[in-house]
PDB file of C-alpha atoms in Angstrom:
ATOM      1  CA  MET A1284     -26.136   0.502  42.419  1.00 22.00           C
ATOM      2  CA  ARG A1285     -26.337   4.007  40.730  1.00 25.00           C
ATOM      3  CA  ILE A1286     -29.212   4.886  38.313  1.00 27.00           C
ATOM      4  CA  ARG A1287     -27.793   6.689  35.410  1.00 31.00           C
ATOM      5  CA  ALA A1288     -29.709   9.566  33.744  1.00 31.00           C
ATOM      6  CA  SER A1289     -29.041  10.690  30.429  1.00 32.00           C
ATOM      7  CA  VAL A1290     -26.018  13.299  30.295  1.00 36.00           C
ATOM      8  CA  ALA A1291     -25.619  16.160  27.734  1.00 34.00           C
ATOM      9  CA  VAL A1292     -22.322  16.674  25.822  1.00 38.00           C
ATOM     10  CA  VAL A1293     -21.212  20.122  26.649  1.00 34.00           C
ATOM     11  CA  GLY A1294     -17.589  21.038  26.120  1.00 37.00           C
ATOM     12  CA  GLY A1295     -16.157  17.519  26.073  1.00 41.00           C
ATOM     13  CA  ALA A1296     -18.445  16.310  29.053  1.00 39.00           C
ATOM     14  CA  LEU A1297     -19.141  12.479  28.973  1.00 44.00           C
ATOM     15  CA  ALA A1298     -22.499  11.145  27.466  1.00 42.00           C
ATOM     16  CA  LEU A1299     -23.229   7.517  28.515  1.00 42.00           C
ATOM     17  CA  SER A1300     -26.668   6.700  28.653  1.00 37.00           C
ATOM     18  CA  ALA A1301     -28.782   3.689  27.154  1.00 35.00           C
ATOM     19  CA  LEU A1302     -31.445   6.257  26.733  1.00 33.00           C
ATOM     20  CA  SER A1303     -29.684   8.907  24.745  1.00 37.00           C
ATOM     21  CA  VAL A1304     -27.612   7.251  21.671  1.00 39.00           C
ATOM     22  CA  PRO A1305     -25.676   9.840  19.342  1.00 43.00           C
ATOM     23  CA  ALA A1306     -26.284   9.499  15.920  1.00 45.00           C
ATOM     24  CA  ALA A1307     -23.200   7.959  13.875  1.00 47.00           C
ATOM     25  CA  GLN A1308     -21.065  10.079  11.657  1.00 59.00           C
ATOM     26  CA  ALA A1309     -21.818   8.753   8.172  1.00 71.00           C
ATOM     27  CA  ASP A1310     -19.151   7.685   6.010  1.00 88.00           C
ATOM     28  CA  GLY A1311     -18.894   9.841   2.983  1.00 91.00           C
ATOM     29  CA  GLY A1312     -16.764  12.456   1.021  1.00 92.00           C
ATOM     30  CA  TYR A1313     -16.007  14.402  -1.968  1.00 94.00           C
ATOM     31  CA  GLY A1314     -12.823  15.017  -4.011  1.00 96.00           C
ATOM     32  CA  ASP A1315      -9.404  13.316  -3.215  1.00 97.00           C
ATOM     33  CA  THR A1316      -9.161  13.983   0.723  1.00 98.00           C
ATOM     34  CA  LYS A1317      -7.938  11.130   2.535  1.00 98.00           C
ATOM     35  CA  ILE A1318      -7.344  10.258   6.177  1.00 98.00           C
ATOM     36  CA  THR A1319      -3.979   8.610   6.613  1.00 98.00           C
ATOM     37  CA  LYS A1320      -3.291   7.982  10.297  1.00 98.00           C
ATOM     38  CA  VAL A1321      -5.372   8.353  13.688  1.00 98.00           C
ATOM     39  CA  VAL A1322      -3.356   8.006  17.083  1.00 98.00           C
ATOM     40  CA  VAL A1323      -5.100   8.207  20.580  1.00 98.00           C
ATOM     41  CA  ASP A1324      -2.850   8.924  23.296  1.00 97.00           C
ATOM     42  CA  GLY A1325       0.373   7.997  21.343  1.00 96.00           C
ATOM     43  CA  ASP A1326      -0.282   4.324  21.725  1.00 96.00           C
ATOM     44  CA  ASN A1327      -4.016   3.965  20.949  1.00 98.00           C
ATOM     45  CA  LYS A1328      -4.697   2.724  24.717  1.00 97.00           C
ATOM     46  CA  VAL A1329      -6.343   4.865  27.096  1.00 98.00           C
ATOM     47  CA  GLN A1330      -6.221   3.557  30.987  1.00 97.00           C
ATOM     48  CA  ILE A1331      -8.618   5.063  33.700  1.00 98.00           C
ATOM     49  CA  GLY A1332      -8.599   4.389  37.279  1.00 98.00           C
ATOM     50  CA  THR A1333     -10.948   5.335  39.889  1.00 97.00           C
ATOM     51  CA  SER A1334     -10.148   8.799  40.900  1.00 95.00           C
ATOM     52  CA  SER A1335      -7.472  10.612  38.849  1.00 94.00           C
ATOM     53  CA  PRO A1336      -8.750  12.634  35.814  1.00 97.00           C
ATOM     54  CA  VAL A1337      -7.462  11.610  32.483  1.00 97.00           C
ATOM     55  CA  THR A1338      -7.127  13.478  29.166  1.00 97.00           C
ATOM     56  CA  ILE A1339      -7.521  11.884  25.958  1.00 98.00           C
ATOM     57  CA  LYS A1340      -5.694  13.230  23.027  1.00 98.00           C
ATOM     58  CA  VAL A1341      -6.632  12.277  19.604  1.00 98.00           C
ATOM     59  CA  SER A1342      -4.503  13.228  16.365  1.00 98.00           C
ATOM     60  CA  VAL A1343      -6.237  12.441  12.817  1.00 98.00           C
ATOM     61  CA  THR A1344      -3.654  13.213   9.772  1.00 98.00           C
ATOM     62  CA  ALA A1345      -5.116  14.128   6.536  1.00 98.00           C
ATOM     63  CA  THR A1346      -4.150  14.758   2.973  1.00 98.00           C
ATOM     64  CA  ASP A1347      -5.595  16.613   0.002  1.00 98.00           C
ATOM     65  CA  ASN A1348      -4.001  18.021  -3.098  1.00 98.00           C
ATOM     66  CA  SER A1349      -5.158  21.750  -1.937  1.00 98.00           C
ATOM     67  CA  GLY A1350      -4.051  21.119   1.748  1.00 98.00           C
ATOM     68  CA  ILE A1351      -6.283  20.789   4.536  1.00 98.00           C
ATOM     69  CA  LYS A1352      -8.314  23.612   5.897  1.00 98.00           C
ATOM     70  CA  GLY A1353      -9.657  22.102   9.316  1.00 98.00           C
ATOM     71  CA  ALA A1354     -11.528  19.421  11.202  1.00 98.00           C
ATOM     72  CA  GLN A1355     -14.752  19.053  13.148  1.00 97.00           C
ATOM     73  CA  PRO A1356     -14.698  17.783  16.701  1.00 98.00           C
ATOM     74  CA  PHE A1357     -14.141  14.216  16.705  1.00 98.00           C
ATOM     75  CA  ASP A1358     -16.642  11.625  17.954  1.00 96.00           C
ATOM     76  CA  LEU A1359     -15.355   8.632  20.170  1.00 97.00           C
ATOM     77  CA  LYS A1360     -17.789   5.942  20.381  1.00 97.00           C
ATOM     78  CA  GLY A1361     -17.629   2.744  22.316  1.00 97.00           C
ATOM     79  CA  PRO A1362     -19.392  -0.253  23.739  1.00 97.00           C
ATOM     80  CA  GLY A1363     -22.217   0.186  26.741  1.00 95.00           C
ATOM     81  CA  TYR A1364     -23.501   3.377  24.748  1.00 93.00           C
ATOM     82  CA  GLY A1365     -20.191   5.081  25.711  1.00 95.00           C
ATOM     83  CA  TRP A1366     -19.763   8.390  23.667  1.00 95.00           C
ATOM     84  CA  GLU A1367     -17.594  11.288  23.954  1.00 95.00           C
ATOM     85  CA  MET A1368     -16.812  14.324  21.771  1.00 96.00           C
ATOM     86  CA  THR A1369     -13.562  16.237  21.870  1.00 97.00           C
ATOM     87  CA  GLY A1370     -13.170  20.052  21.589  1.00 96.00           C
ATOM     88  CA  LYS A1371     -12.299  21.664  18.234  1.00 97.00           C
ATOM     89  CA  PRO A1372      -9.346  20.338  16.656  1.00 98.00           C
ATOM     90  CA  SER A1373      -6.293  22.321  15.882  1.00 98.00           C
ATOM     91  CA  CYS A1374      -4.376  21.444  12.630  1.00 98.00           C
ATOM     92  CA  THR A1375      -0.781  21.843  12.124  1.00 98.00           C
ATOM     93  CA  VAL A1376       0.815  21.748   8.646  1.00 98.00           C
ATOM     94  CA  VAL A1377       2.918  18.841   7.736  1.00 98.00           C
ATOM     95  CA  ASN A1378       3.634  19.896   4.334  1.00 98.00           C
ATOM     96  CA  SER A1379       1.807  21.716   1.576  1.00 97.00           C
ATOM     97  CA  THR A1380      -0.813  18.690   1.069  1.00 98.00           C
ATOM     98  CA  THR A1381      -0.710  17.137   4.516  1.00 98.00           C
ATOM     99  CA  SER A1382      -2.085  18.230   8.246  1.00 98.00           C
ATOM    100  CA  THR A1383      -2.419  16.720  11.553  1.00 98.00           C
ATOM    101  CA  CYS A1384      -5.377  17.825  13.472  1.00 98.00           C
ATOM    102  CA  THR A1385      -5.221  17.343  17.151  1.00 98.00           C
ATOM    103  CA  ALA A1386      -8.131  17.794  19.705  1.00 98.00           C
ATOM    104  CA  SER A1387      -8.719  16.366  23.373  1.00 98.00           C
ATOM    105  CA  VAL A1388     -11.468  15.703  25.780  1.00 97.00           C
ATOM    106  CA  LYS A1389     -11.059  15.245  29.646  1.00 96.00           C
ATOM    107  CA  LEU A1390     -12.605  12.333  31.534  1.00 96.00           C
ATOM    108  CA  ASP A1391     -13.114  12.263  35.316  1.00 96.00           C
ATOM    109  CA  PRO A1392     -14.202   9.020  36.654  1.00 96.00           C
ATOM    110  CA  LYS A1393     -15.643  10.584  39.786  1.00 94.00           C
ATOM    111  CA  VAL A1394     -18.327  12.507  37.913  1.00 93.00           C
ATOM    112  CA  ASP A1395     -18.303  11.025  34.452  1.00 92.00           C
ATOM    113  CA  TYR A1396     -20.792   8.339  34.833  1.00 88.00           C
ATOM    114  CA  LEU A1397     -18.437   5.627  33.642  1.00 95.00           C
ATOM    115  CA  SER A1398     -19.720   1.888  33.302  1.00 96.00           C
ATOM    116  CA  ASN A1399     -17.502  -0.998  33.383  1.00 97.00           C
ATOM    117  CA  SER A1400     -19.314  -2.228  30.313  1.00 97.00           C
ATOM    118  CA  ASN A1401     -17.658   1.056  28.506  1.00 97.00           C
ATOM    119  CA  ALA A1402     -14.269  -0.886  28.315  1.00 98.00           C
ATOM    120  CA  GLY A1403     -13.306  -2.086  25.304  1.00 98.00           C
ATOM    121  CA  THR A1404     -12.767  -1.226  21.750  1.00 98.00           C
ATOM    122  CA  TRP A1405     -13.640   2.260  20.876  1.00 98.00           C
ATOM    123  CA  TYR A1406     -13.511   4.294  17.289  1.00 98.00           C
ATOM    124  CA  VAL A1407     -12.975   7.563  16.303  1.00 98.00           C
ATOM    125  CA  GLY A1408     -15.332   9.443  13.876  1.00 98.00           C
ATOM    126  CA  ALA A1409     -13.613  12.134  11.848  1.00 98.00           C
ATOM    127  CA  TRP A1410     -14.773  14.959   9.559  1.00 98.00           C
ATOM    128  CA  ILE A1411     -12.091  16.611   7.457  1.00 98.00           C
ATOM    129  CA  ASP A1412     -12.259  19.505   5.440  1.00 98.00           C
ATOM    130  CA  ALA A1413      -9.800  20.453   2.510  1.00 98.00           C
ATOM    131  CA  LYS A1414      -8.891  23.861   1.048  1.00 98.00           C
ATOM    132  CA  ASP A1415     -10.813  23.208  -1.901  1.00 97.00           C
ATOM    133  CA  ASP A1416     -13.970  22.490  -0.349  1.00 96.00           C
ATOM    134  CA  ASP A1417     -13.184  18.513  -0.686  1.00 97.00           C
ATOM    135  CA  PHE A1418     -13.925  16.516   2.603  1.00 97.00           C
ATOM    136  CA  ILE A1419     -14.070  13.310   4.334  1.00 97.00           C
ATOM    137  CA  SER A1420     -16.212  11.801   6.724  1.00 97.00           C
ATOM    138  CA  LYS A1421     -15.542   8.375   8.465  1.00 97.00           C
ATOM    139  CA  ASP A1422     -17.460   6.970  11.028  1.00 96.00           C
ATOM    140  CA  LYS A1423     -14.653   4.552  12.197  1.00 97.00           C
ATOM    141  CA  ALA A1424     -11.574   6.594  11.152  1.00 98.00           C
ATOM    142  CA  GLY A1425      -9.451   4.632  13.822  1.00 98.00           C
ATOM    143  CA  SER A1426      -9.651   2.759  16.820  1.00 98.00           C
ATOM    144  CA  PHE A1427      -8.356   2.406  20.450  1.00 98.00           C
ATOM    145  CA  SER A1428      -8.615   0.505  23.687  1.00 98.00           C
ATOM    146  CA  PHE A1429     -10.505   1.994  26.441  1.00 98.00           C
ATOM    147  CA  GLN A1430      -9.198   0.205  29.378  1.00 98.00           C
ATOM    148  CA  ARG A1431      -9.727  -0.198  33.185  1.00 98.00           C
ATOM    149  CA  ALA A1432      -6.483   0.402  34.954  1.00 98.00           C
ATOM    150  CA  ALA A1433      -5.088  -2.544  36.831  1.00 98.00           C
ATOM    151  CA  LYS A1434      -2.821  -3.417  39.909  1.00 98.00           C
ATOM    152  CA  LEU A1435      -0.622  -6.349  40.179  1.00 98.00           C
ATOM    153  CA  THR A1436       1.651  -7.314  43.324  1.00 98.00           C
ATOM    154  CA  ALA A1437       4.331 -10.088  43.952  1.00 98.00           C
ATOM    155  CA  ASN A1438       6.159 -11.659  47.010  1.00 97.00           C
ATOM    156  CA  ALA A1439       8.503 -14.220  46.896  1.00 96.00           C
ATOM    157  CA  ALA A1440       9.367 -16.096  50.324  1.00 95.00           C
ATOM    158  CA  PRO A1441      11.351 -17.334  52.088  1.00 94.00           C
ATOM    159  CA  GLU A1442      14.181 -14.677  52.085  1.00 90.00           C
ATOM    160  CA  PRO A1443      16.894 -15.319  51.830  1.00 90.00           C
ATOM    161  CA  VAL A1444      16.822 -18.789  50.177  1.00 90.00           C
ATOM    162  CA  LYS A1445      19.475 -21.313  49.129  1.00 90.00           C
ATOM    163  CA  LYS A1446      20.052 -22.459  45.370  1.00 90.00           C
ATOM    164  CA  GLY A1447      18.118 -25.389  44.553  1.00 91.00           C
ATOM    165  CA  LYS A1448      15.254 -24.716  47.214  1.00 94.00           C
ATOM    166  CA  THR A1449      11.557 -24.140  46.849  1.00 96.00           C
ATOM    167  CA  LEU A1450      10.177 -20.582  46.354  1.00 96.00           C
ATOM    168  CA  THR A1451       6.434 -19.542  46.827  1.00 97.00           C
ATOM    169  CA  VAL A1452       5.309 -16.370  45.064  1.00 98.00           C
ATOM    170  CA  THR A1453       2.306 -14.878  45.987  1.00 98.00           C
ATOM    171  CA  GLY A1454       0.400 -11.977  44.766  1.00 98.00           C
ATOM    172  CA  ALA A1455      -2.861 -10.154  43.805  1.00 98.00           C
ATOM    173  CA  LEU A1456      -4.496  -8.694  40.482  1.00 98.00           C
ATOM    174  CA  THR A1457      -6.917  -5.949  40.755  1.00 98.00           C
ATOM    175  CA  ARG A1458      -8.676  -3.787  38.456  1.00 98.00           C
ATOM    176  CA  ALA A1459     -10.574  -0.451  38.425  1.00 98.00           C
ATOM    177  CA  ASN A1460     -14.436  -0.732  39.042  1.00 98.00           C
ATOM    178  CA  TRP A1461     -15.892   2.413  37.416  1.00 97.00           C
ATOM    179  CA  GLU A1462     -19.291   1.922  39.037  1.00 97.00           C
ATOM    180  CA  SER A1463     -18.126   1.413  42.413  1.00 97.00           C
ATOM    181  CA  LEU A1464     -15.078   3.506  42.073  1.00 97.00           C
ATOM    182  CA  LYS A1465     -12.808   0.974  43.812  1.00 97.00           C
ATOM    183  CA  TYR A1466     -10.331  -1.590  42.671  1.00 98.00           C
ATOM    184  CA  GLY A1467     -11.424  -5.133  42.897  1.00 97.00           C
ATOM    185  CA  GLY A1468      -9.939  -8.677  42.203  1.00 98.00           C
ATOM    186  CA  TYR A1469      -9.593  -9.802  38.522  1.00 97.00           C
ATOM    187  CA  GLY A1470     -10.292 -13.543  38.524  1.00 97.00           C
ATOM    188  CA  SER A1471      -9.585 -16.435  36.234  1.00 96.00           C
ATOM    189  CA  GLN A1472      -7.033 -14.398  34.266  1.00 97.00           C
ATOM    190  CA  SER A1473      -3.337 -15.941  32.932  1.00 97.00           C
ATOM    191  CA  VAL A1474      -0.470 -14.261  34.430  1.00 98.00           C
ATOM    192  CA  LYS A1475       2.946 -14.881  33.529  1.00 98.00           C
ATOM    193  CA  LEU A1476       5.633 -15.421  36.705  1.00 98.00           C
ATOM    194  CA  GLN A1477       9.102 -13.893  35.644  1.00 98.00           C
ATOM    195  CA  PHE A1478      12.578 -13.572  36.931  1.00 97.00           C
ATOM    196  CA  ARG A1479      15.674 -11.801  35.933  1.00 97.00           C
ATOM    197  CA  LYS A1480      18.961 -12.122  37.447  1.00 95.00           C
ATOM    198  CA  LYS A1481      20.330  -9.423  39.998  1.00 92.00           C
ATOM    199  CA  SER A1482      22.955  -8.405  37.324  1.00 91.00           C
ATOM    200  CA  SER A1483      20.559  -8.418  34.336  1.00 94.00           C
ATOM    201  CA  SER A1484      17.892  -5.969  33.079  1.00 94.00           C
ATOM    202  CA  THR A1485      15.737  -8.685  31.206  1.00 97.00           C
ATOM    203  CA  TYR A1486      13.087 -10.502  32.603  1.00 98.00           C
ATOM    204  CA  THR A1487      12.168 -14.302  31.360  1.00 97.00           C
ATOM    205  CA  THR A1488       8.971 -16.098  31.796  1.00 98.00           C
ATOM    206  CA  LEU A1489       9.227 -19.252  34.042  1.00 98.00           C
ATOM    207  CA  LYS A1490       5.360 -20.254  33.805  1.00 98.00           C
ATOM    208  CA  THR A1491       2.146 -19.128  33.468  1.00 98.00           C
ATOM    209  CA  VAL A1492      -0.249 -19.076  36.273  1.00 98.00           C
ATOM    210  CA  LYS A1493      -4.047 -18.318  36.717  1.00 97.00           C
ATOM    211  CA  THR A1494      -5.697 -15.830  39.459  1.00 98.00           C
ATOM    212  CA  ASP A1495      -8.473 -17.572  41.567  1.00 97.00           C
ATOM    213  CA  SER A1496     -11.897 -16.073  41.554  1.00 96.00           C
ATOM    214  CA  LYS A1497     -10.801 -13.030  43.764  1.00 97.00           C
ATOM    215  CA  GLY A1498      -7.626 -12.364  41.623  1.00 98.00           C
ATOM    216  CA  ASN A1499      -5.122 -13.988  44.092  1.00 98.00           C
ATOM    217  CA  LEU A1500      -2.051 -15.682  42.844  1.00 98.00           C
ATOM    218  CA  LYS A1501       0.165 -18.581  44.169  1.00 98.00           C
ATOM    219  CA  THR A1502       2.551 -20.626  42.843  1.00 98.00           C
ATOM    220  CA  THR A1503       6.119 -22.207  43.504  1.00 97.00           C
ATOM    221  CA  THR A1504       9.546 -22.187  41.676  1.00 97.00           C
ATOM    222  CA  THR A1505      13.271 -23.447  42.316  1.00 95.00           C
ATOM    223  CA  ALA A1506      15.714 -20.739  43.169  1.00 94.00           C
ATOM    224  CA  THR A1507      18.555 -20.687  40.852  1.00 92.00           C
ATOM    225  CA  ALA A1508      20.188 -17.342  41.209  1.00 93.00           C
ATOM    226  CA  ASP A1509      19.752 -14.288  42.923  1.00 94.00           C
ATOM    227  CA  GLY A1510      17.501 -12.114  41.367  1.00 95.00           C
ATOM    228  CA  TYR A1511      13.980 -10.546  41.361  1.00 97.00           C
ATOM    229  CA  TYR A1512      10.615 -12.170  40.840  1.00 98.00           C
ATOM    230  CA  ARG A1513       7.383 -10.390  39.372  1.00 98.00           C
ATOM    231  CA  PHE A1514       3.953 -11.371  37.923  1.00 98.00           C
ATOM    232  CA  SER A1515       3.041  -9.828  34.658  1.00 98.00           C
ATOM    233  CA  LEU A1516      -0.350  -9.604  32.834  1.00 98.00           C
ATOM    234  CA  ALA A1517      -0.423  -8.705  29.091  1.00 97.00           C
ATOM    235  CA  GLY A1518      -3.730  -7.014  29.077  1.00 95.00           C
ATOM    236  CA  ASN A1519      -6.527  -6.831  26.503  1.00 95.00           C
ATOM    237  CA  SER A1520      -8.893  -4.332  24.969  1.00 95.00           C
ATOM    238  CA  SER A1521     -10.804  -3.684  28.204  1.00 97.00           C
ATOM    239  CA  THR A1522      -7.993  -4.053  30.938  1.00 98.00           C
ATOM    240  CA  GLN A1523      -4.447  -2.340  31.173  1.00 97.00           C
ATOM    241  CA  ALA A1524      -1.204  -4.419  30.736  1.00 98.00           C
ATOM    242  CA  VAL A1525       0.653  -4.415  34.210  1.00 98.00           C
ATOM    243  CA  SER A1526       3.687  -5.946  35.716  1.00 98.00           C
ATOM    244  CA  ALA A1527       4.517  -6.051  39.570  1.00 98.00           C
ATOM    245  CA  ALA A1528       7.547  -4.466  40.929  1.00 97.00           C
ATOM    246  CA  GLY A1529      10.277  -7.142  41.109  1.00 95.00           C
ATOM    247  CA  ASP A1530      10.783  -8.775  44.515  1.00 96.00           C
ATOM    248  CA  LEU A1531      14.480  -9.279  45.045  1.00 95.00           C
ATOM    249  CA  VAL A1532      15.519 -12.610  46.651  1.00 94.00           C
ATOM    250  CA  ASP A1533      19.198 -13.056  47.820  1.00 89.00           C
ATOM    251  CA  GLY A1534      20.871 -16.494  48.660  1.00 74.00           C
ATOM    252  CA  GLN A1535      22.319 -17.170  51.914  1.00 60.00           C
TER     253      GLN A1535
END
């Protein structure tokens, strides 16, 4: 077990500590400045594995009748005393009243003291200044899912198989453990068994099964046509959605 010390934030370095909690950015403002949209990484989902650095991009769109002057670095706050601060945002004019301010921060699971308890819903704190000295400050201007990356496998047997015969599909669901920097079994999770015909591009769900305590999967189905079988996890706020590569099974 690693002992986590307090980590200072310098140029976007991660600060995750039960001993050093950043002050929340208070809600407030003056005038008619409004935040109209917050987007994190395009889809408000951030997935982090165990080895590769990830750059989180935050975009905040705001409006004021005088136009937008600029923005302060964005605060990113989440469970487990998770806290991040982006670099200084760069604002792009959309029109005379509206601008989108964008900034980013880089996270490396190997050096940034991530804890599994940090996974879940995070919030974006933003301070936007207008050209006429109006401003708005929101502690929770937007939210996003900060997720542990996941992996899923599938294998259907026997191959080949006659139509009407039983197929056994096995697999394993694992997800990133940020504390051990390894992937481990994700147990007791509902996963869909899906199938698509060889001539189709669309998967349909055959049934829902649960992983065992170690993340393993095993179920049976009846072969009806040549095609691909896979498992698929919907994901949640703390774990990435993932689908296995389809395993092709042909008839005899």
